[in-house]
Short mmCIF file of C-alpha atoms in Angstrom, two decimals:
data_model
loop_
_atom_site.label_atom_id
_atom_site.label_comp_id
_atom_site.label_asym_id
_atom_site.label_seq_id
_atom_site.Cartn_x
_atom_site.Cartn_y
_atom_site.Cartn_z
CA LEU B 1 71.30 -10.15 -28.01
CA ILE B 2 71.90 -11.87 -24.69
CA ARG B 3 68.99 -13.52 -22.88
CA ILE B 4 69.36 -14.00 -19.12
CA CYS B 5 66.94 -16.29 -17.30
CA VAL B 6 66.32 -15.55 -13.61
CA HIS B 7 63.55 -17.42 -11.73
CA GLY B 8 62.04 -18.42 -15.03
CA MET B 9 61.93 -14.87 -16.39
CA ILE B 10 63.89 -13.85 -19.49
CA TYR B 11 65.45 -10.40 -19.52
CA LEU B 12 66.61 -8.48 -22.61
CA ALA B 13 68.17 -5.55 -20.78
CA VAL B 14 71.64 -6.05 -22.29
CA LEU B 15 70.34 -5.51 -25.79
CA VAL B 16 70.95 -1.81 -25.72
CA ALA B 17 74.48 -2.24 -24.37
CA PHE B 18 75.39 -4.61 -27.17
CA ALA B 19 73.90 -2.30 -29.73
CA ALA B 20 75.98 0.51 -28.36
CA CYS B 21 79.06 -1.64 -28.82
CA ASP B 22 77.92 -2.29 -32.41
CA ALA B 23 77.86 -6.01 -31.68
CA PRO B 24 75.33 -7.91 -33.83
CA PRO B 25 72.29 -9.10 -31.73
CA VAL B 26 71.56 -12.75 -31.30
CA PRO B 27 68.22 -13.36 -33.11
CA LEU B 28 65.16 -14.70 -31.23
CA ASP B 29 63.84 -17.97 -32.54
CA ASP B 30 60.36 -17.61 -31.00
CA ILE B 31 58.23 -15.41 -28.82
CA VAL B 32 59.12 -15.07 -25.16
CA ILE B 33 56.29 -14.87 -22.61
CA GLU B 34 56.49 -13.67 -19.03
CA LYS B 35 53.29 -14.10 -16.99
CA THR B 36 53.32 -11.11 -14.65
CA PHE B 37 49.86 -11.80 -13.17
CA VAL B 38 47.75 -14.95 -13.23
CA PRO B 39 44.25 -14.86 -11.64
CA GLU B 40 43.42 -17.49 -9.03
CA GLN B 41 40.52 -18.78 -11.09
CA CYS B 42 40.54 -19.27 -14.80
CA GLY B 43 37.20 -20.45 -16.06
CA ARG B 44 38.33 -20.32 -19.63
CA ALA B 45 41.57 -19.91 -21.61
CA VAL B 46 41.87 -18.39 -25.08
CA LYS B 47 41.77 -20.84 -27.97
CA VAL B 48 42.29 -20.35 -31.70
CA GLY B 49 39.07 -18.96 -33.14
CA ASP B 50 38.07 -17.06 -29.98
CA TYR B 51 37.28 -13.38 -30.00
CA VAL B 52 39.19 -11.34 -27.43
CA ARG B 53 39.26 -7.84 -25.98
CA TYR B 54 42.52 -6.72 -24.42
CA HIS B 55 44.55 -3.70 -23.48
CA TYR B 56 48.24 -3.36 -24.32
CA ASN B 57 51.30 -1.14 -24.33
CA GLY B 58 53.71 -1.73 -27.23
CA MET B 59 57.42 -0.90 -26.66
CA PHE B 60 60.78 -1.35 -28.32
CA PRO B 61 63.56 -3.10 -26.36
CA ASP B 62 64.92 0.29 -25.29
CA GLY B 63 61.60 1.02 -23.55
CA LYS B 64 60.32 3.50 -26.10
CA LYS B 65 56.55 3.19 -26.56
CA PHE B 66 55.29 2.93 -30.09
CA ASP B 67 51.59 2.16 -29.48
CA SER B 68 49.02 1.83 -26.67
CA SER B 69 45.34 0.90 -26.52
CA TYR B 70 45.11 2.81 -23.22
CA ASP B 71 46.03 6.02 -25.02
CA ARG B 72 43.15 5.47 -27.43
CA GLY B 73 40.72 4.74 -24.57
CA SER B 74 39.54 1.56 -26.24
CA THR B 75 40.42 -2.11 -26.01
CA TYR B 76 41.79 -3.98 -28.99
CA ASN B 77 39.11 -6.42 -30.21
CA VAL B 78 39.99 -9.21 -32.58
CA TYR B 79 39.72 -12.90 -33.45
CA VAL B 80 42.70 -15.04 -32.42
CA GLY B 81 44.44 -17.36 -34.87
CA LYS B 82 42.74 -15.97 -37.95
CA LYS B 83 45.69 -13.85 -39.18
CA GLN B 84 44.09 -10.62 -38.04
CA LEU B 85 47.15 -10.06 -35.84
CA ILE B 86 50.88 -10.35 -36.35
CA GLU B 87 51.82 -14.00 -35.99
CA GLY B 88 53.63 -13.50 -32.69
CA MET B 89 50.60 -11.91 -31.03
CA ASP B 90 48.29 -14.53 -32.50
CA ARG B 91 50.40 -17.13 -30.70
CA ALA B 92 50.99 -15.10 -27.53
CA LEU B 93 47.29 -14.72 -26.73
CA VAL B 94 46.51 -18.45 -26.86
CA GLY B 95 46.07 -19.88 -23.36
CA MET B 96 45.51 -16.55 -21.65
CA CYS B 97 42.81 -16.16 -18.97
CA VAL B 98 40.67 -13.12 -18.37
CA ASN B 99 42.54 -10.67 -16.09
CA GLU B 100 45.84 -12.42 -16.84
CA ARG B 101 48.74 -10.12 -17.67
CA ARG B 102 51.69 -11.07 -19.89
CA LEU B 103 54.89 -9.45 -21.09
CA VAL B 104 55.46 -10.75 -24.61
CA THR B 105 58.65 -10.37 -26.68
CA ILE B 106 58.15 -10.97 -30.40
CA PRO B 107 61.06 -11.36 -32.86
CA PRO B 108 60.90 -9.51 -36.21
CA GLN B 109 60.12 -12.58 -38.27
CA LEU B 110 56.92 -13.03 -36.20
CA ALA B 111 56.11 -9.32 -36.24
CA TYR B 112 56.70 -6.81 -39.06
CA GLY B 113 59.99 -8.31 -40.42
CA LYS B 114 62.30 -6.39 -42.70
CA GLU B 115 59.50 -4.21 -44.04
CA GLY B 116 58.59 -2.77 -40.67
CA TYR B 117 55.40 -0.70 -40.41
CA GLY B 118 55.62 2.72 -41.97
CA ASP B 119 57.28 5.30 -39.76
CA VAL B 120 56.18 3.47 -36.56
CA ILE B 121 57.98 0.12 -36.67
CA PRO B 122 61.48 0.01 -38.22
CA SER B 123 62.91 -2.93 -40.13
CA ASP B 124 63.81 -6.04 -38.14
CA ALA B 125 62.39 -4.60 -34.93
CA ILE B 126 61.90 -6.70 -31.83
CA LEU B 127 58.59 -5.77 -30.21
CA ASN B 128 57.58 -5.96 -26.53
CA PHE B 129 53.91 -5.99 -25.55
CA ASP B 130 52.44 -5.65 -22.04
CA VAL B 131 49.06 -7.36 -22.52
CA LEU B 132 46.01 -7.47 -20.17
CA LEU B 133 43.19 -9.77 -21.30
CA LEU B 134 39.69 -8.46 -20.48
CA ASP B 135 37.28 -10.65 -22.40
CA VAL B 136 37.06 -13.86 -24.42
CA TRP B 137 34.20 -15.52 -26.21
CA ASN B 138 33.49 -17.66 -29.22
CA PRO B 139 30.87 -17.27 -31.94
CA ASP B 140 29.55 -20.70 -30.96
CA ASP B 141 28.98 -19.63 -27.35
CA GLY B 142 25.50 -19.60 -25.86
CA VAL B 143 24.19 -18.58 -22.47
CA GLN B 144 25.94 -20.28 -19.56
CA SER B 145 24.08 -20.59 -16.25
CA GLU B 146 25.69 -21.67 -13.00
CA THR B 147 23.40 -22.07 -9.97
CA TYR B 148 25.28 -21.60 -6.71
CA TYR B 149 22.28 -21.65 -4.35
CA THR B 150 19.12 -23.71 -4.69
CA PRO B 151 16.27 -23.40 -2.15
CA GLU B 152 15.05 -26.59 -0.48
CA ASN B 153 11.52 -26.21 -1.83
CA CYS B 154 10.86 -25.28 -5.42
CA SER B 155 7.20 -25.71 -6.31
CA ARG B 156 7.49 -23.72 -9.52
CA LYS B 157 10.14 -22.59 -12.03
CA VAL B 158 10.26 -19.66 -14.43
CA GLU B 159 8.61 -20.29 -17.78
CA VAL B 160 8.09 -18.19 -20.89
CA SER B 161 5.57 -15.36 -20.29
CA ASP B 162 6.03 -15.41 -16.52
CA TYR B 163 6.49 -12.12 -14.70
CA VAL B 164 9.49 -12.03 -12.37
CA ARG B 165 11.10 -9.75 -9.81
CA TYR B 166 14.83 -10.18 -9.24
CA HIS B 167 17.95 -8.47 -7.97
CA TYR B 168 21.21 -8.54 -9.92
CA ASN B 169 24.76 -7.32 -10.20
CA GLY B 170 25.89 -6.90 -13.80
CA THR B 171 29.62 -7.05 -14.57
CA LEU B 172 31.90 -7.43 -17.52
CA LEU B 173 33.94 -10.61 -17.78
CA ASP B 174 36.86 -8.98 -15.96
CA GLY B 175 34.62 -8.12 -12.99
CA THR B 176 33.98 -4.47 -13.80
CA LEU B 177 30.55 -3.55 -12.41
CA PHE B 178 28.36 -1.76 -14.92
CA ASP B 179 24.95 -1.95 -13.19
CA SER B 180 23.22 -3.20 -10.04
CA SER B 181 19.60 -3.28 -8.89
CA HIS B 182 20.88 -3.44 -5.30
CA THR B 183 22.29 0.09 -5.53
CA ARG B 184 18.87 1.34 -6.65
CA LEU B 185 17.20 -0.55 -3.77
CA ARG B 186 14.60 -1.87 -6.16
CA THR B 187 14.14 -5.16 -7.95
CA TYR B 188 14.06 -5.45 -11.72
CA ASP B 189 10.52 -6.43 -12.70
CA THR B 190 9.74 -7.81 -16.12
CA TYR B 191 8.20 -10.51 -18.30
CA VAL B 192 10.45 -13.37 -19.36
CA GLY B 193 10.77 -14.83 -22.83
CA ILE B 194 8.72 -12.29 -24.75
CA GLY B 195 11.50 -9.87 -25.79
CA TRP B 196 11.44 -7.44 -22.89
CA LEU B 197 15.01 -8.43 -21.98
CA ILE B 198 18.26 -8.94 -23.85
CA ALA B 199 18.22 -12.42 -25.35
CA GLY B 200 20.79 -13.84 -22.96
CA MET B 201 18.80 -12.80 -19.89
CA ASP B 202 15.56 -14.05 -21.43
CA GLN B 203 17.22 -17.45 -21.71
CA GLY B 204 19.20 -17.35 -18.48
CA LEU B 205 16.19 -16.76 -16.19
CA LEU B 206 14.23 -19.74 -17.46
CA GLY B 207 13.99 -22.59 -14.98
CA MET B 208 14.86 -20.52 -11.92
CA CYS B 209 13.12 -21.05 -8.56
CA VAL B 210 12.20 -18.28 -6.16
CA GLY B 211 15.17 -17.85 -3.85
CA GLU B 212 17.61 -19.41 -6.34
CA ARG B 213 20.91 -17.64 -7.05
CA ARG B 214 22.77 -18.14 -10.31
CA ILE B 215 25.49 -16.65 -12.48
CA ILE B 216 24.35 -16.00 -16.04
CA THR B 217 27.14 -15.43 -18.58
CA MET B 218 26.38 -14.44 -22.14
CA PRO B 219 28.38 -13.52 -25.26
CA PRO B 220 27.84 -10.08 -26.81
CA SER B 221 25.64 -11.56 -29.54
CA LEU B 222 23.08 -12.30 -26.80
CA GLY B 223 23.80 -9.09 -24.90
CA TYR B 224 24.46 -5.62 -26.32
CA GLY B 225 26.34 -6.71 -29.44
CA SER B 226 29.05 -4.85 -31.30
CA ASN B 227 27.91 -1.40 -30.17
CA GLY B 228 27.47 -1.99 -26.43
CA ASP B 229 24.98 0.18 -24.61
CA GLY B 230 26.70 3.44 -25.46
CA SER B 231 27.69 4.02 -21.86
CA ASP B 232 29.07 1.46 -19.43
CA ILE B 233 29.04 -1.63 -21.64
CA PRO B 234 31.59 -1.56 -24.48
CA GLY B 235 31.00 -3.17 -27.83
CA GLN B 236 31.64 -6.91 -28.18
CA ALA B 237 31.55 -7.38 -24.40
CA SER B 238 30.61 -10.58 -22.64
CA LEU B 239 28.19 -9.94 -19.75
CA VAL B 240 27.95 -11.62 -16.37
CA PHE B 241 24.83 -11.29 -14.19
CA ASP B 242 24.69 -12.48 -10.59
CA VAL B 243 20.94 -12.96 -10.10
CA VAL B 244 18.68 -13.79 -7.13
CA LEU B 245 15.03 -14.46 -8.01
CA LEU B 246 12.58 -12.98 -5.50
CA ASP B 247 9.17 -13.39 -7.09
CA LEU B 248 7.40 -15.23 -9.85
CA HIS B 249 3.87 -15.31 -11.20
CA ASN B 250 1.91 -15.51 -14.40
CA PRO B 251 -0.91 -13.13 -15.37
CA LYS B 252 -3.16 -16.18 -15.71
CA ASP B 253 -2.55 -17.23 -12.09
CA GLY B 254 -5.39 -17.37 -9.59
CA VAL B 255 -5.42 -17.81 -5.84
CA THR B 256 -3.58 -20.93 -4.68
CA ILE B 257 -4.44 -22.66 -1.41
CA THR B 258 -1.91 -25.07 0.14
CA ASN B 259 -0.74 -26.50 3.47
CA GLN B 260 -4.26 -26.99 4.74
CA ASP B 261 -4.85 -28.27 8.25
CA ILE B 262 -8.58 -28.88 8.57
CA PRO B 263 -9.98 -29.73 12.01
CA GLN B 264 -12.43 -32.58 12.36
CA PRO B 265 -15.32 -32.31 12.61
CA CYS B 266 -15.94 -29.22 10.49
CA LEU B 267 -19.56 -28.41 11.17
CA ARG B 268 -19.68 -25.43 8.87
CA LYS B 269 -17.59 -23.67 6.22
CA SER B 270 -17.46 -19.93 5.66
CA ILE B 271 -19.59 -18.38 2.94
CA SER B 272 -19.85 -14.92 1.41
CA GLY B 273 -21.37 -12.51 3.90
CA ASP B 274 -19.88 -14.15 6.99
CA PHE B 275 -17.98 -12.10 9.55
CA ILE B 276 -14.65 -13.76 10.25
CA ARG B 277 -11.87 -13.40 12.84
CA TYR B 278 -8.46 -14.79 11.92
CA HIS B 279 -4.76 -14.50 12.64
CA TYR B 280 -2.22 -14.26 9.83
CA ASN B 281 1.39 -13.83 8.85
CA GLY B 282 1.78 -12.01 5.54
CA SER B 283 5.01 -12.44 3.57
CA LEU B 284 6.40 -11.99 0.11
CA LEU B 285 7.24 -15.01 -2.02
CA ASP B 286 10.88 -14.92 -0.90
CA GLY B 287 9.79 -15.16 2.75
CA THR B 288 10.11 -11.47 3.67
CA LEU B 289 7.50 -10.75 6.38
CA PHE B 290 5.49 -7.58 5.72
CA ASP B 291 2.69 -7.86 8.30
CA SER B 292 1.37 -10.04 11.11
CA SER B 293 -1.75 -9.94 13.26
CA TYR B 294 0.19 -11.88 15.91
CA SER B 295 2.56 -8.94 16.40
CA ARG B 296 -0.46 -6.76 17.22
CA ASN B 297 -1.86 -9.47 19.52
CA ARG B 298 -5.24 -9.07 17.86
CA THR B 299 -7.14 -10.95 15.20
CA TYR B 300 -8.12 -9.38 11.91
CA ASP B 301 -11.92 -9.06 11.92
CA THR B 302 -13.88 -8.46 8.73
CA TYR B 303 -16.67 -9.53 6.42
CA VAL B 304 -15.85 -12.00 3.64
CA GLY B 305 -17.00 -11.64 0.07
CA LYS B 306 -18.14 -8.04 0.41
CA GLY B 307 -15.08 -6.24 -0.97
CA SER B 308 -13.66 -5.38 2.44
CA LEU B 309 -10.48 -7.34 1.58
CA ILE B 310 -8.14 -7.56 -1.41
CA GLY B 311 -9.66 -9.81 -4.05
CA GLY B 312 -7.36 -12.77 -3.39
CA MET B 313 -8.07 -12.83 0.33
CA ASP B 314 -11.81 -12.42 -0.23
CA GLU B 315 -11.63 -15.53 -2.38
CA GLY B 316 -9.16 -17.46 -0.22
CA LEU B 317 -11.25 -17.19 2.95
CA ILE B 318 -14.33 -18.76 1.43
CA GLY B 319 -14.88 -22.38 2.45
CA VAL B 320 -12.73 -22.37 5.59
CA CYS B 321 -13.56 -24.17 8.84
CA ILE B 322 -13.20 -22.73 12.30
CA GLY B 323 -9.74 -23.71 13.53
CA GLU B 324 -8.45 -24.35 10.02
CA ARG B 325 -4.95 -23.31 9.00
CA ARG B 326 -4.15 -22.69 5.35
CA ARG B 327 -1.68 -20.87 3.13
CA ILE B 328 -3.17 -18.49 0.58
CA THR B 329 -0.89 -17.39 -2.29
CA ILE B 330 -2.19 -14.36 -4.16
CA PRO B 331 -0.86 -13.02 -7.49
CA PRO B 332 -0.44 -9.21 -7.65
CA HIS B 333 -3.51 -8.61 -9.83
CA LEU B 334 -5.57 -10.05 -6.94
CA GLY B 335 -3.44 -8.32 -4.31
CA TYR B 336 -1.95 -4.83 -4.39
CA GLY B 337 -1.22 -4.71 -8.13
CA GLU B 338 1.60 -2.90 -9.87
CA GLU B 339 1.79 -0.14 -7.28
CA GLY B 340 2.07 -2.20 -4.11
CA THR B 341 1.65 -0.34 -0.82
CA GLY B 342 4.85 1.67 -0.71
CA THR B 343 7.53 0.54 1.71
CA LYS B 344 6.22 -2.86 2.81
CA ILE B 345 4.74 -4.44 -0.32
CA PRO B 346 6.54 -3.67 -3.60
CA GLY B 347 4.75 -3.33 -6.88
CA SER B 348 3.79 -6.54 -8.70
CA ALA B 349 4.46 -8.65 -5.62
CA VAL B 350 3.00 -12.09 -5.00
CA LEU B 351 1.60 -12.29 -1.47
CA VAL B 352 1.60 -15.30 0.85
CA PHE B 353 -0.74 -15.42 3.86
CA ASP B 354 -0.49 -18.14 6.48
CA ILE B 355 -3.83 -17.89 8.27
CA HIS B 356 -5.50 -19.46 11.28
CA ILE B 357 -9.29 -19.16 11.45
CA ILE B 358 -10.39 -18.29 14.99
CA ASP B 359 -14.14 -18.01 14.39
CA PHE B 360 -16.80 -16.76 12.04
CA HIS B 361 -20.52 -16.12 12.13
CA ASN B 362 -23.26 -14.63 10.03
CA PRO B 363 -25.42 -11.72 11.16
CA SER B 364 -28.42 -13.98 10.61
CA ASP B 365 -27.08 -16.68 12.96
CA THR B 366 -29.06 -17.74 16.02
CA VAL B 367 -27.92 -19.68 19.05
CA VAL B 368 -26.87 -23.23 18.20
CA ILE B 369 -27.86 -25.76 20.87
CA ILE B 370 -26.33 -29.23 20.99
CA THR B 371 -27.57 -31.51 23.76
CA ASN B 372 -24.70 -33.64 25.02
CA TYR B 373 -26.67 -35.45 27.70
CA LYS B 374 -30.32 -35.67 28.70
CA PRO B 375 -31.74 -37.91 31.46
CA GLU B 376 -34.00 -40.76 30.35
CA VAL B 377 -36.78 -39.33 32.45
CA CYS B 378 -37.18 -35.63 31.79
CA GLU B 379 -40.75 -34.63 32.48
CA THR B 380 -40.15 -31.08 33.68
CA LEU B 381 -38.56 -28.80 31.13
CA ALA B 382 -37.14 -25.40 31.92
CA LYS B 383 -39.18 -22.53 30.60
CA LYS B 384 -39.01 -18.80 30.56
CA GLY B 385 -39.09 -17.43 34.08
CA ASP B 386 -37.76 -20.59 35.76
CA PHE B 387 -34.96 -20.18 38.26
CA VAL B 388 -32.03 -22.44 37.42
CA LYS B 389 -28.70 -23.32 38.95
CA TYR B 390 -26.05 -24.54 36.52
CA HIS B 391 -22.36 -24.99 35.97
CA TYR B 392 -20.66 -23.77 32.82
CA ASN B 393 -17.36 -23.64 30.99
CA ALA B 394 -17.08 -20.64 28.68
CA SER B 395 -14.58 -20.41 25.83
CA LEU B 396 -14.01 -18.92 22.41
CA MET B 397 -14.42 -20.96 19.25
CA ASP B 398 -10.70 -21.71 19.12
CA GLY B 399 -10.86 -23.19 22.63
CA SER B 400 -9.43 -20.16 24.44
CA PHE B 401 -10.67 -20.20 28.03
CA ILE B 402 -12.93 -17.36 29.23
CA ASP B 403 -14.51 -18.44 32.51
CA SER B 404 -15.86 -21.42 34.50
CA THR B 405 -18.13 -21.74 37.52
CA TYR B 406 -16.12 -24.78 38.55
CA ASN B 407 -13.25 -22.41 39.39
CA TYR B 408 -15.47 -20.69 41.97
CA GLY B 409 -16.90 -23.85 43.50
CA LYS B 410 -20.51 -22.72 43.08
CA THR B 411 -23.21 -22.71 40.45
CA TYR B 412 -24.43 -19.77 38.43
CA ASN B 413 -27.99 -18.95 39.47
CA ILE B 414 -30.30 -17.02 37.18
CA VAL B 415 -33.80 -16.81 35.80
CA LEU B 416 -33.63 -18.25 32.28
CA GLY B 417 -35.82 -19.12 29.39
CA ALA B 418 -34.17 -22.15 27.77
CA ASN B 419 -34.74 -25.89 27.70
CA GLN B 420 -31.28 -27.22 28.52
CA VAL B 421 -30.12 -30.10 30.68
CA ARG B 422 -26.45 -30.56 29.59
CA ARG B 423 -25.75 -28.62 26.49
CA HIS B 424 -23.19 -27.08 24.17
CA LEU B 425 -24.19 -23.55 23.16
CA VAL B 426 -22.66 -21.55 20.31
CA ILE B 427 -23.63 -17.90 20.59
CA PRO B 428 -22.95 -15.35 17.81
CA PRO B 429 -21.57 -11.99 18.97
CA HIS B 430 -24.78 -10.05 18.37
CA LEU B 431 -26.39 -12.34 20.97
CA GLY B 432 -23.28 -12.26 23.17
CA TYR B 433 -20.93 -9.37 23.89
CA GLY B 434 -21.21 -7.70 20.49
CA GLU B 435 -18.61 -5.71 18.60
CA ARG B 436 -16.93 -4.39 21.75
CA GLY B 437 -16.50 -7.62 23.67
CA VAL B 438 -15.27 -7.46 27.26
CA ASP B 439 -11.94 -5.72 27.75
CA GLY B 440 -9.24 -8.24 28.62
CA GLU B 441 -11.63 -11.21 28.56
CA VAL B 442 -13.78 -11.51 25.44
CA PRO B 443 -12.50 -10.15 22.09
CA ALA B 444 -14.69 -7.94 19.97
CA SER B 445 -17.12 -9.75 17.65
CA ALA B 446 -16.29 -13.11 19.24
CA VAL B 447 -18.47 -16.17 18.94
CA LEU B 448 -18.93 -17.71 22.41
CA VAL B 449 -19.12 -21.35 23.38
CA PHE B 450 -20.79 -22.48 26.61
CA ASP B 451 -20.84 -26.04 27.88
CA ILE B 452 -23.66 -26.06 30.44
CA GLU B 453 -24.74 -28.61 33.04
CA MET B 454 -28.11 -27.98 34.73
CA ILE B 455 -27.80 -28.69 38.45
CA GLU B 456 -31.14 -27.52 39.87
CA MET B 457 -34.30 -25.86 38.61
CA GLU B 458 -37.19 -24.13 40.34
CA ALA B 459 -40.26 -23.47 38.25
CA GLY B 460 -40.91 -19.85 37.53
CA LEU B 461 -44.21 -17.97 37.60
CA PRO B 462 -46.44 -17.19 34.65
CA ASP B 463 -45.28 -14.36 32.48
CA GLY B 464 -45.96 -11.02 34.17
CA TYR B 465 -46.42 -12.40 37.69
CA MET B 466 -44.07 -11.95 40.65
CA PHE B 467 -46.38 -13.71 43.13
CA ILE B 468 -49.06 -16.37 42.71
CA TRP B 469 -51.42 -18.23 44.98
CA ASN B 470 -51.12 -21.99 45.28
CA GLU B 471 -54.64 -22.21 46.78
CA GLU B 472 -57.90 -20.40 46.34
CA VAL B 473 -57.63 -16.76 47.31
CA SER B 474 -59.37 -15.90 50.58
CA ALA B 475 -62.60 -14.01 50.14
CA ASP B 476 -61.65 -11.75 53.05
CA LEU B 477 -58.03 -11.12 52.03
CA PHE B 478 -57.94 -7.47 53.08
CA THR B 479 -59.25 -8.23 56.57
CA GLU B 480 -56.65 -10.98 57.04
CA MET B 481 -53.87 -8.54 56.13
CA ASP B 482 -55.21 -5.85 58.47
CA ALA B 483 -53.70 -7.34 61.60
CA ASP B 484 -54.61 -4.40 63.92
CA LYS B 485 -58.10 -4.01 62.39
CA ASP B 486 -57.71 -0.28 61.77
CA LEU B 487 -59.14 -0.62 58.26
CA GLN B 488 -55.79 0.04 56.64
CA VAL B 489 -52.79 -2.17 55.76
CA LEU B 490 -49.34 -0.87 56.46
CA ALA B 491 -46.23 -2.04 54.59
CA SER B 492 -45.11 -4.18 57.54
CA GLU B 493 -48.53 -5.86 57.76
CA PHE B 494 -48.48 -6.50 53.99
CA SER B 495 -44.95 -7.96 54.07
CA ASP B 496 -45.62 -10.18 57.09
CA TYR B 497 -48.75 -11.56 55.50
CA ILE B 498 -47.16 -12.38 52.13
CA LEU B 499 -44.12 -14.03 53.70
CA ARG B 500 -46.39 -16.11 55.92
CA GLN B 501 -48.34 -17.34 52.90
CA VAL B 502 -45.07 -18.31 51.18
CA ASN B 503 -43.74 -20.11 54.24
CA GLU B 504 -47.00 -22.04 54.63
CA GLY B 505 -46.95 -23.02 50.93
CA LYS B 506 -50.11 -21.11 50.14
CA GLY B 507 -48.33 -18.74 47.75
CA ARG B 508 -45.10 -18.40 45.74
CA LEU B 509 -42.78 -15.54 44.94
CA ALA B 510 -40.94 -15.48 41.60
CA PRO B 511 -37.71 -17.47 42.12
CA GLY B 512 -34.34 -15.87 41.59
CA PHE B 513 -35.40 -12.39 42.68
CA ASN B 514 -35.06 -10.53 45.98
CA ALA B 515 -38.21 -11.35 47.97
CA ASN B 516 -38.27 -8.02 49.83
CA LEU B 517 -38.04 -6.07 46.60
CA ILE B 518 -40.89 -8.07 45.08
CA ILE B 519 -43.09 -7.43 48.14
CA GLU B 520 -42.20 -3.73 48.16
CA ASN B 521 -43.21 -3.53 44.50
CA MET B 522 -46.48 -5.35 45.19
CA PHE B 523 -47.28 -2.96 48.08
CA SER B 524 -46.48 0.08 45.95
CA ASN B 525 -48.83 -1.13 43.23
CA GLN B 526 -51.67 -1.41 45.80
CA ASP B 527 -50.86 1.87 47.53
CA ARG B 528 -52.35 3.88 44.72
CA ASN B 529 -52.20 7.29 46.34
CA GLY B 530 -48.70 6.68 47.70
CA ASP B 531 -49.53 7.55 51.28
CA GLY B 532 -47.77 4.48 52.73
CA LYS B 533 -50.93 2.50 53.51
CA ILE B 534 -53.53 0.52 51.63
CA THR B 535 -57.26 1.06 52.23
CA GLU B 536 -59.94 -1.44 51.30
CA GLU B 537 -61.00 0.84 48.47
CA GLU B 538 -57.47 0.74 46.97
CA PHE B 539 -57.01 -3.01 47.34
CA LYS B 540 -57.56 -5.09 44.18
CA LEU B 541 -56.37 -8.41 42.76
CA LYS B 542 -54.33 -8.60 39.54
CA ALA B 543 -57.18 -10.39 37.82
CA ASP B 544 -59.33 -7.37 38.46
CA GLU B 545 -56.89 -4.87 36.92
CA THR B 546 -54.69 -6.15 34.10
CA PRO B 547 -52.23 -3.26 33.72
CA HIS B 548 -50.80 -3.70 37.26
CA ASP B 549 -48.42 -6.41 38.45
CA GLU B 550 -49.97 -6.96 41.86
CA LEU B 551 -52.01 -9.41 43.88
#
């Protein structure tokens, strides 16, 4: 036997030539190893006492094959260094890495010696093995977890009895993929630590944060054992799971409220039965956005505490202030449960709502009046029917601008029935613009805020009157109106007379209304037969006939 070493590799090709010449071979003293492939990474090398799975082709020096694990369709599984192998193979496997490939030459004294092996291995045979290592583990091995991504914020970690949703790729130790949740486009959803998973995964998921990624490696004793799964996982196989945790909750969880930004002052907090308008971003626990009121450019408007919302939101919106921002985290049993909503919200998903309260009111609310300023001397108070001139700024409860008289440079003039001087008014929608609002200006069901400054006030008339006398009424009123003394009063005579009384301060028309329309109405009330003139028989004062709004 002649051994030739080229670039560190030992060749035995001349063996056959020597044999043909009947020259005695030079005996090998030890095994010869040629590493034909070494993986870039070797997390672990075979040691004595390890259990290995490998494929091999066994050949004689002349290239004739005498055995092959490939032909049997099954790896060779065995402990190393425990005399379960021929001595040469026991030694040749030590130091190998998973996916490493070696050509091993074993002399007879370290193989089957003079006895050989039945009809397969002759006496004093040199054996060549082409070995590919696929798996290695030790009976003392436990679960190994390697986190390669940790989220910045981790408020909670997986504990026993938690329910989790995660994605994974499952491979054998040599990288062969046997399963993946990604290919099914659905997370794996399960309880942890109560026996719903193989033992290695039950252990490997503990302590994970939502968003964390880790590699979980487990020996077969904590995976599928000596029998495998009967399909893609062989017996005695180490398993490797590349896991990303997407969701985490416990069946005992309730609604959690965090990241509160409470405005000051907070004059009132929401209670059950209130109607609320709010903006929100809704996301899953891993940050995946599933809905947003902002994208629709419209608040979500609903009653609170009446079952119009999912249970967690009904609870989470109680006790909020107008303008408050808060995060509401809702476990699935208070959200959309095991079924989810189809494409956007998966089953058993924890929901996170970042909300901003725009306003709320109760159907029983009345106008809230806050006086910001009142003169020291305020003897004349506005009353129903008074004509007032005032400036105002109008806005929504969140401060959004609606309108202002200051922009027009003039006051708003109207007949009112309130007692304000400079006031802050909060008006619920049923006393404002209702459920429809004003298109493009006031949202539906919006609470309105008016800051009002009274500029001028003219006292109104008693309820039901459009004209009153400031002096005693003339006893000969009809004759005074009948300017041409034809015993009838025409509309022009009536109008001239009333306007003259007003100009001379003897009478007053209701302020804030069109004077001509008031006088026309007064004349019509007196012209009982509608012939366009008033006779003395038709003419009466209001005090004489209650149902009519006339003189």
